[in-house]
PDB file of C-alpha atoms in Angstrom:
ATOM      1  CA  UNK A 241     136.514 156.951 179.714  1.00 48.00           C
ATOM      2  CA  UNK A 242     137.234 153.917 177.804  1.00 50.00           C
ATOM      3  CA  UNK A 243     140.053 153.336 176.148  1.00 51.00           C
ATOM      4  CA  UNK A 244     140.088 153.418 172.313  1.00 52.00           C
ATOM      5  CA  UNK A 245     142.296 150.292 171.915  1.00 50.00           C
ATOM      6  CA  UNK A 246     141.396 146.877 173.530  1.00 54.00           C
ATOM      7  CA  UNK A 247     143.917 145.947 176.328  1.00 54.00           C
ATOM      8  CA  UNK A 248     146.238 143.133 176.772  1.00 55.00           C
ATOM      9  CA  UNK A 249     143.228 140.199 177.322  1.00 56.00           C
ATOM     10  CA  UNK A 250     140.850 141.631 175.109  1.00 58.00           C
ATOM     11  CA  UNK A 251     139.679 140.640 171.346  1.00 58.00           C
ATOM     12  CA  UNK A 252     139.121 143.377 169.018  1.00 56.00           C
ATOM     13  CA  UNK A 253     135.519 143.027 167.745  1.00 57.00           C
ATOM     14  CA  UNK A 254     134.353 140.928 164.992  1.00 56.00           C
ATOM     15  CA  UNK A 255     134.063 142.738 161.643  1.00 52.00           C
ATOM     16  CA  UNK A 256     130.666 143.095 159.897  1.00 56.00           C
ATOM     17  CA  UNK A 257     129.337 141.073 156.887  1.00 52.00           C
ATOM     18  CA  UNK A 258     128.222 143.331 154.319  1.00 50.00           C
ATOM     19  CA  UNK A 259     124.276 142.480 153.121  1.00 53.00           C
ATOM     20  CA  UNK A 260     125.474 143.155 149.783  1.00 53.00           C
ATOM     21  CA  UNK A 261     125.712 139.484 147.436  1.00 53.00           C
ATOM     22  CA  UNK A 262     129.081 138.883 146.775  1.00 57.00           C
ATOM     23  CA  UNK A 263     130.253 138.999 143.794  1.00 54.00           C
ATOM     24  CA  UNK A 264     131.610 135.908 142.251  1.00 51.00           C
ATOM     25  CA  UNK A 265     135.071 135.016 142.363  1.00 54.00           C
ATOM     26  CA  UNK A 266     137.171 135.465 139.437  1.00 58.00           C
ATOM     27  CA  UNK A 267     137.625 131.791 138.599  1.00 62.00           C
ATOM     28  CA  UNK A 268     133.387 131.262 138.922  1.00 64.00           C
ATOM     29  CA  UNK A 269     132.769 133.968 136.418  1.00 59.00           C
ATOM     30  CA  UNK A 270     135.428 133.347 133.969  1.00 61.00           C
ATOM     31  CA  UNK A 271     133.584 128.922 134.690  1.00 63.00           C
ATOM     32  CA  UNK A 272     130.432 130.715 133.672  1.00 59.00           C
ATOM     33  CA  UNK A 273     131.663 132.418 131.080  1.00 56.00           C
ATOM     34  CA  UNK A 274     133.497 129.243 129.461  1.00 60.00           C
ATOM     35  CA  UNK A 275     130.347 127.445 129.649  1.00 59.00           C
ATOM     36  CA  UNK A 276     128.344 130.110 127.913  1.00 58.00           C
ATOM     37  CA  UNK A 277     130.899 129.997 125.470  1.00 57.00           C
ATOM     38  CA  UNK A 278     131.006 126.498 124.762  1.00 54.00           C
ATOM     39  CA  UNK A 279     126.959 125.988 125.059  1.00 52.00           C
ATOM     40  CA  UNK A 280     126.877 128.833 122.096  1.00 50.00           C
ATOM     41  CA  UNK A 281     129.732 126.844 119.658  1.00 49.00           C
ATOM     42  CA  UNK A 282     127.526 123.169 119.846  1.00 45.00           C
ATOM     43  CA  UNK A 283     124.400 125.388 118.948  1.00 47.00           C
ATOM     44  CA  UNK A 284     126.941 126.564 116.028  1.00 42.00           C
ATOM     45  CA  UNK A 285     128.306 123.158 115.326  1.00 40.00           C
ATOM     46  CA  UNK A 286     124.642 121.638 115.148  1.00 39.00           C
ATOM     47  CA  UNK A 287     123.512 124.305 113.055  1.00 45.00           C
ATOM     48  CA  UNK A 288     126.410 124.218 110.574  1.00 40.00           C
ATOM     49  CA  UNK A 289     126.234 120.748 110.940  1.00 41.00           C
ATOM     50  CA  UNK A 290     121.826 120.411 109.636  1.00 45.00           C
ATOM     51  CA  UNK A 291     123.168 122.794 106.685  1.00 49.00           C
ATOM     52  CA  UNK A 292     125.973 120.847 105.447  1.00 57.00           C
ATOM     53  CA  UNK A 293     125.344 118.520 102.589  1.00 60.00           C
ATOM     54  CA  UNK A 294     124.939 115.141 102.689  1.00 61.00           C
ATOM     55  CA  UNK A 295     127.292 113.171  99.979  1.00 69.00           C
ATOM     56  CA  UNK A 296     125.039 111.222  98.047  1.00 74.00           C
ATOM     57  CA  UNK A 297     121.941 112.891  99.461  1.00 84.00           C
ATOM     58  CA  UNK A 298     118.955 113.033  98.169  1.00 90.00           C
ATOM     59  CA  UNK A 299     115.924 115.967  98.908  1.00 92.00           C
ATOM     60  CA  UNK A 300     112.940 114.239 100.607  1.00 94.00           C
ATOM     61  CA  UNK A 301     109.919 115.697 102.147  1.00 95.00           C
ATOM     62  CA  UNK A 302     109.561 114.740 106.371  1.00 95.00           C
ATOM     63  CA  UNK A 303     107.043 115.604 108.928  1.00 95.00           C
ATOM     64  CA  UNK A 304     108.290 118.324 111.379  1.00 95.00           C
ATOM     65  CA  UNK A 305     105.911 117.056 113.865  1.00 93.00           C
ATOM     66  CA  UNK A 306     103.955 114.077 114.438  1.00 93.00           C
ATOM     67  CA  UNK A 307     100.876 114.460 112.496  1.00 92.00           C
ATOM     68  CA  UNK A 308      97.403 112.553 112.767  1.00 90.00           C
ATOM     69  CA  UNK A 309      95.404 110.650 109.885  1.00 84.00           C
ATOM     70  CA  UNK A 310      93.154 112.610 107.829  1.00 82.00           C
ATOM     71  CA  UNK A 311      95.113 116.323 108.435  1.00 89.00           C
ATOM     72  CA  UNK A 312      95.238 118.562 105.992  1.00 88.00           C
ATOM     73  CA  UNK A 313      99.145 118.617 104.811  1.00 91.00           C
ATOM     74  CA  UNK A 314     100.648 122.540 105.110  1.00 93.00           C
ATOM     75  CA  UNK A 315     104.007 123.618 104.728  1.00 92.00           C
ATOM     76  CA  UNK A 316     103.974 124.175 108.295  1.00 94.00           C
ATOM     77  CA  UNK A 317     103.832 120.548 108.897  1.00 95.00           C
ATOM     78  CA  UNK A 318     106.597 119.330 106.385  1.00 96.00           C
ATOM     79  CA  UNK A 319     109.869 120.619 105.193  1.00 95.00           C
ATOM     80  CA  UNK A 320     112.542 118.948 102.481  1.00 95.00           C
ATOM     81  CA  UNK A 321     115.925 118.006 104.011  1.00 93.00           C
ATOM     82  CA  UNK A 322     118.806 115.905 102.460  1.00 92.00           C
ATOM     83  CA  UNK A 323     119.216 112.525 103.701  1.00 90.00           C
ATOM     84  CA  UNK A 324     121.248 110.120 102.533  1.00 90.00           C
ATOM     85  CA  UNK A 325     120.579 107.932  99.929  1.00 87.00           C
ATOM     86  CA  UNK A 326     120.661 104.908 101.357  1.00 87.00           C
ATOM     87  CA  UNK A 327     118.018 105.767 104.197  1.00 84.00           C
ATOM     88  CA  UNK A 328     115.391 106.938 101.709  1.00 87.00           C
ATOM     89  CA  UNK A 329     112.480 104.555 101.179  1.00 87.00           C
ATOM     90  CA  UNK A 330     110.800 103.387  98.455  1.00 82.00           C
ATOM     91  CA  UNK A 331     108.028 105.761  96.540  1.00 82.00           C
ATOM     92  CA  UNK A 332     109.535 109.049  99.099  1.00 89.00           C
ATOM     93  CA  UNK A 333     108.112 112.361  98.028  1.00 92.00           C
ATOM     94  CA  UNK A 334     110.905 115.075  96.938  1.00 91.00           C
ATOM     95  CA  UNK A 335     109.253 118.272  96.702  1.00 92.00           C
ATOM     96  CA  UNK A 336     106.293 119.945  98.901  1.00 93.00           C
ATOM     97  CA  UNK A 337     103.819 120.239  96.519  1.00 89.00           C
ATOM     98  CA  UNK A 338     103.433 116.577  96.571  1.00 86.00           C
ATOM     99  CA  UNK A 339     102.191 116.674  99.413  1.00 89.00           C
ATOM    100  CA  UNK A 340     101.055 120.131 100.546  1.00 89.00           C
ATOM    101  CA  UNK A 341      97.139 120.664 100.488  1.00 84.00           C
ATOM    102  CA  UNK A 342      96.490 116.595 101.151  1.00 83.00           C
ATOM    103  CA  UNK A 343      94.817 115.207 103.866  1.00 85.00           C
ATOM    104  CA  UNK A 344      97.357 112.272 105.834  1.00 85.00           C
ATOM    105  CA  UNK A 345      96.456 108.474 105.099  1.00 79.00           C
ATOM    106  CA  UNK A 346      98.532 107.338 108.006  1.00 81.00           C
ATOM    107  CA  UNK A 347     100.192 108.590 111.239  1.00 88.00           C
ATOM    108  CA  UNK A 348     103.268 110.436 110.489  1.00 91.00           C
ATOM    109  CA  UNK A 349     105.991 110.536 112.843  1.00 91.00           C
ATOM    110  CA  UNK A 350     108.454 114.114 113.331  1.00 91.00           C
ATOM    111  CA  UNK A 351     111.505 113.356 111.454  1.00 92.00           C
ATOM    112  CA  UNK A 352     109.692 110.539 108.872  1.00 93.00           C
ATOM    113  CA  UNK A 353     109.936 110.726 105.190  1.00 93.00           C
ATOM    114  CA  UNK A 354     106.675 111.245 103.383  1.00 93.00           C
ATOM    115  CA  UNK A 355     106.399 108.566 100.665  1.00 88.00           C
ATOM    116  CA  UNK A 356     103.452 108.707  97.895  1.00 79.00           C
ATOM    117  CA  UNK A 357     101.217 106.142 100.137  1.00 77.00           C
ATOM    118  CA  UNK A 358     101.165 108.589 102.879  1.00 84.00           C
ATOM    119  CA  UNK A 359      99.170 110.714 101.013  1.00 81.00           C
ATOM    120  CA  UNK A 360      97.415 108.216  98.738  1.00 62.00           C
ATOM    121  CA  UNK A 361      93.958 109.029  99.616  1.00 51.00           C
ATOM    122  CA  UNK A 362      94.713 112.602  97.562  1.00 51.00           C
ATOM    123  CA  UNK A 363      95.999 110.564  94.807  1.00 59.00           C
ATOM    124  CA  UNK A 364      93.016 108.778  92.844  1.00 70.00           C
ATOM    125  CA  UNK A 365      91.092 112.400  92.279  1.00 71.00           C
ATOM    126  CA  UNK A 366      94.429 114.757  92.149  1.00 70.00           C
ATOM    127  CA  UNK A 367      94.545 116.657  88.547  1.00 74.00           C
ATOM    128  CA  UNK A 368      90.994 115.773  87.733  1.00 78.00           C
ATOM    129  CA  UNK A 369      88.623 118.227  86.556  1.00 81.00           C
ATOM    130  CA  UNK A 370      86.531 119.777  89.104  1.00 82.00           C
ATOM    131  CA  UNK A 371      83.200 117.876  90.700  1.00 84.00           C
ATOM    132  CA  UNK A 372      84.844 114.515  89.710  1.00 87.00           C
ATOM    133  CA  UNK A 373      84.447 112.317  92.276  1.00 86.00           C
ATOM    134  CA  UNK A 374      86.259 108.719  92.468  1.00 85.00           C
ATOM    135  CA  UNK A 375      83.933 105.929  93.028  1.00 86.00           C
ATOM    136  CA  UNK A 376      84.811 102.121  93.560  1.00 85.00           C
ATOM    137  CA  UNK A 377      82.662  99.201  91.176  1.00 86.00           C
ATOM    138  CA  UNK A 378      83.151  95.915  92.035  1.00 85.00           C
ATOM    139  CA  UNK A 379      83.565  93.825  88.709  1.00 84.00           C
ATOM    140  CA  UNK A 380      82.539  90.298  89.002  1.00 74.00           C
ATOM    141  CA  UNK A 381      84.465  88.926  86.294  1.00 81.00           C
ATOM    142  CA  UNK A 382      88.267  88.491  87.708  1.00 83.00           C
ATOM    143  CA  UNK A 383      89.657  88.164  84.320  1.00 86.00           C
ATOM    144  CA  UNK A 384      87.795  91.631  83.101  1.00 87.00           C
ATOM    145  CA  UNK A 385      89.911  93.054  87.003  1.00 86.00           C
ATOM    146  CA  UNK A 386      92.883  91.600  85.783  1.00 86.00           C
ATOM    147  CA  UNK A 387      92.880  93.324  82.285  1.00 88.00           C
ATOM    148  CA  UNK A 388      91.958  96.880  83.568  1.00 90.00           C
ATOM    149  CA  UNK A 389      94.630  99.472  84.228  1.00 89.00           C
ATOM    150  CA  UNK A 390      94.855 103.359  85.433  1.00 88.00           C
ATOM    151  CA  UNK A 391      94.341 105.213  82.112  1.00 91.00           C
ATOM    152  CA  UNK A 392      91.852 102.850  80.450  1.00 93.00           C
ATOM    153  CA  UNK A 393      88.327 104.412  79.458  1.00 94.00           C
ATOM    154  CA  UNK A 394      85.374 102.002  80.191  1.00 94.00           C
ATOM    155  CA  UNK A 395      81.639 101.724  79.708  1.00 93.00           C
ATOM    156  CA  UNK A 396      79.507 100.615  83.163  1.00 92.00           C
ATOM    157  CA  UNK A 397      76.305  98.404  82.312  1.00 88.00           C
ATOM    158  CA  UNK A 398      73.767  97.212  85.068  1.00 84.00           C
ATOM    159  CA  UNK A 399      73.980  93.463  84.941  1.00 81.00           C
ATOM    160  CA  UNK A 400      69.903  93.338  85.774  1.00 78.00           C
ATOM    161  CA  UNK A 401      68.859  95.321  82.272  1.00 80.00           C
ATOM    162  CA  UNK A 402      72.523  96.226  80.168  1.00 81.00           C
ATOM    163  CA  UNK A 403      71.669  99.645  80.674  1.00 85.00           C
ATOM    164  CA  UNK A 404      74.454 102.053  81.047  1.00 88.00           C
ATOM    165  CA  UNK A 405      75.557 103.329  84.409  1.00 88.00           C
ATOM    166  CA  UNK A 406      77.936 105.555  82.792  1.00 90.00           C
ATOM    167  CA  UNK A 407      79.950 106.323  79.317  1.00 91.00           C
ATOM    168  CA  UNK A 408      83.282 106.548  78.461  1.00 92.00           C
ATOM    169  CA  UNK A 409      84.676 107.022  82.478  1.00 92.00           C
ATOM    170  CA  UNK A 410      88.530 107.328  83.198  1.00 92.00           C
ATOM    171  CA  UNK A 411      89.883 103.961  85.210  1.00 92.00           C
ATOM    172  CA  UNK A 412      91.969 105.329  87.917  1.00 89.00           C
ATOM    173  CA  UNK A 413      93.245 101.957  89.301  1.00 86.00           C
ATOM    174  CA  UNK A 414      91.938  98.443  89.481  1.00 85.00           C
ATOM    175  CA  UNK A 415      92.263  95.437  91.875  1.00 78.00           C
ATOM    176  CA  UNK A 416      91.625  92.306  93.292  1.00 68.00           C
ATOM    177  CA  UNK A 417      89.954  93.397  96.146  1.00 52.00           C
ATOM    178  CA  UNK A 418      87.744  95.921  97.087  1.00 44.00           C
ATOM    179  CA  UNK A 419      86.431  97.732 100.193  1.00 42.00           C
ATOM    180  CA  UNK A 420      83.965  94.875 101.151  1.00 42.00           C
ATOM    181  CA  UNK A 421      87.090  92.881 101.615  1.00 41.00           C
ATOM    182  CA  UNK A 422      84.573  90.088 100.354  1.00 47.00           C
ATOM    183  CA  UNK A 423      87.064  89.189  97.570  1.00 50.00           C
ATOM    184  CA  UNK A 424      84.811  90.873  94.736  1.00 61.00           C
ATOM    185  CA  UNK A 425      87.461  92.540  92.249  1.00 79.00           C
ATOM    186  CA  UNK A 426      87.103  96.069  90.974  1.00 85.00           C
ATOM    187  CA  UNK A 427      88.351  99.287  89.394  1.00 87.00           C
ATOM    188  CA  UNK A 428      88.024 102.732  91.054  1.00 87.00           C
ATOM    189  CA  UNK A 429      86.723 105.222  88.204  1.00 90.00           C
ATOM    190  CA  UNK A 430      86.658 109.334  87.745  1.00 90.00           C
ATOM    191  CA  UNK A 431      82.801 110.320  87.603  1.00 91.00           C
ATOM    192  CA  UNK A 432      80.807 113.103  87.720  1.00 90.00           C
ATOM    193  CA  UNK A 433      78.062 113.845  90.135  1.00 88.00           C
ATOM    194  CA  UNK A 434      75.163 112.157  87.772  1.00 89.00           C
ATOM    195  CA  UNK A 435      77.186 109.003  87.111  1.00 88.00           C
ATOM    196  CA  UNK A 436      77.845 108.679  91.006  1.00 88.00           C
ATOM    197  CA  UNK A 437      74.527 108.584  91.712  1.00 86.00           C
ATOM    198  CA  UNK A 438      73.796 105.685  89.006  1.00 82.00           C
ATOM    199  CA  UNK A 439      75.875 103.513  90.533  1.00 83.00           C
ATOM    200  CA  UNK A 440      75.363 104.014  94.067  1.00 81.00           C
ATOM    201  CA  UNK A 441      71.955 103.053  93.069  1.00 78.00           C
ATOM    202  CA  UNK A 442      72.953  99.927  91.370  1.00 73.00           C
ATOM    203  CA  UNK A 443      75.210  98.670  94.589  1.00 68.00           C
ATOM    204  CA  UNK A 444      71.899  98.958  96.134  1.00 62.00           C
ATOM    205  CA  UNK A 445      69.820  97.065  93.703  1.00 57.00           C
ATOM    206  CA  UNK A 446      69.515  93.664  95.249  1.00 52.00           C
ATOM    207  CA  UNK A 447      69.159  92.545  91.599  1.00 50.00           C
ATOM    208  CA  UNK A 448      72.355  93.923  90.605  1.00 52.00           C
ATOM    209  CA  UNK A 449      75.844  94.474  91.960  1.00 65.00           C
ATOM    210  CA  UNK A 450      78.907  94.371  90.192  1.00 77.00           C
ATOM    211  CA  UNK A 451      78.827  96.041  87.089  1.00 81.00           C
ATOM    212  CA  UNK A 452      79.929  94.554  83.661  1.00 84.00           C
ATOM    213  CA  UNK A 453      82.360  96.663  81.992  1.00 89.00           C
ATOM    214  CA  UNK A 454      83.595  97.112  78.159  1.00 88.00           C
ATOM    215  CA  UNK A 455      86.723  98.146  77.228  1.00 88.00           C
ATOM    216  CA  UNK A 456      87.541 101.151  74.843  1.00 85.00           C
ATOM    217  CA  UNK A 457      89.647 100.683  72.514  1.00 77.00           C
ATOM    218  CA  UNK A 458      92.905 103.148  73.280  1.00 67.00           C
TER     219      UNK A 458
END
């Protein structure tokens, strides 16, 4: 029989490991917790800390996410946040509907304030009545450029015969250069479908070219 106790030169057996995970320790859990803990107060901080005014701010519409030329602006794209005065540039956009429904004219970048030539391309035709259309005449005279101005009304003649090319059309802005880039000054003008098609038929006249234009008299 053997005996129930070990004897004088004998080791009692090692004990068993339980296959159970262990638990942690008090001091891990209540590490974990304090971590937990702290992780959750800077999301609080940051939070509080995007809501909190800005002194001196001023409301500006940015680009939540980096947006490509030519997309169609949403109000998932852009949001209005206060920033401070001194870091807002020059022609920024302060509410959405500046911008919302208008294609991009440049690359925006997440975080970038949305200024009026980011969305210029919308600009020329926005408010007009339906089916106008915006269409670019190179004038040849650079003192006739110089005079014109958005908001003037104009008459178009073809240089070949002084017929008109179009009556009484809104000047939506006028320049030294057009987009030939050849130097030829111009004025881009609201017309309607008809009109469009006049002078897109004159800039193709090898005869004519840029249009002579008479003021209205405001």
């Amino acid at each position: 029989m053997l005996d129930a106790f070990p004897g004088p030169g004998r080791q009692p057996p090692p004990a068993r490991r339980s296959d159970r995970p262990r638990r942690p320790s008090g001091s891990r859990a209540r590490r974990l917790v304090s971590a937990a803990l702290a992780a959750l107060g800077v999301g609080i901080v940051a939070q509080l800390a995007a809501s909190r005014p800005v002194p001196d701010g001023v409301r500006v519409v940015v680009a939540v996410r980096e947006v490509a030329v030519g997309t169609e602006l949403t109000d998932g794209l852009l949001t209005v946040r206060e920033v401070p005065r001194t870091a807002v540039p020059e022609a920024a956009l302060g509410g959405l509907d500046e911008a919302v429904g208008r294609p991009a004219s440049s690359v925006l970048a997440a975080g970038e304030v949305l200024t009026r030539h980011d969305v210029r391309a919308a600009d020329l035709v926005s408010g007009l009545e339906p089916g106008t259309v915006a269409v670019w005449v190179p004038v040849a005279e650079p003192a006739v450029t110089a005079a014109l101005a958005g908001g003037d009304r104009v008459d178009l003649r073809s240089p070949g015969d002084g017929s008109f090319l179009a009556r009484d059309v809104l000047v939506l802005a006028a320049g030294p250069g057009g987009p030939e880039r050849d130097g030829t000054g111009g004025a881009w003008v609201a017309v309607d479908a008809e009109q469009a098609r006049s002078l897109a038929t004159q800039r193709a006249d090898p005869l004519g070219g840029a249009a002579h234009v008479a003021l209205h008299r405001p």
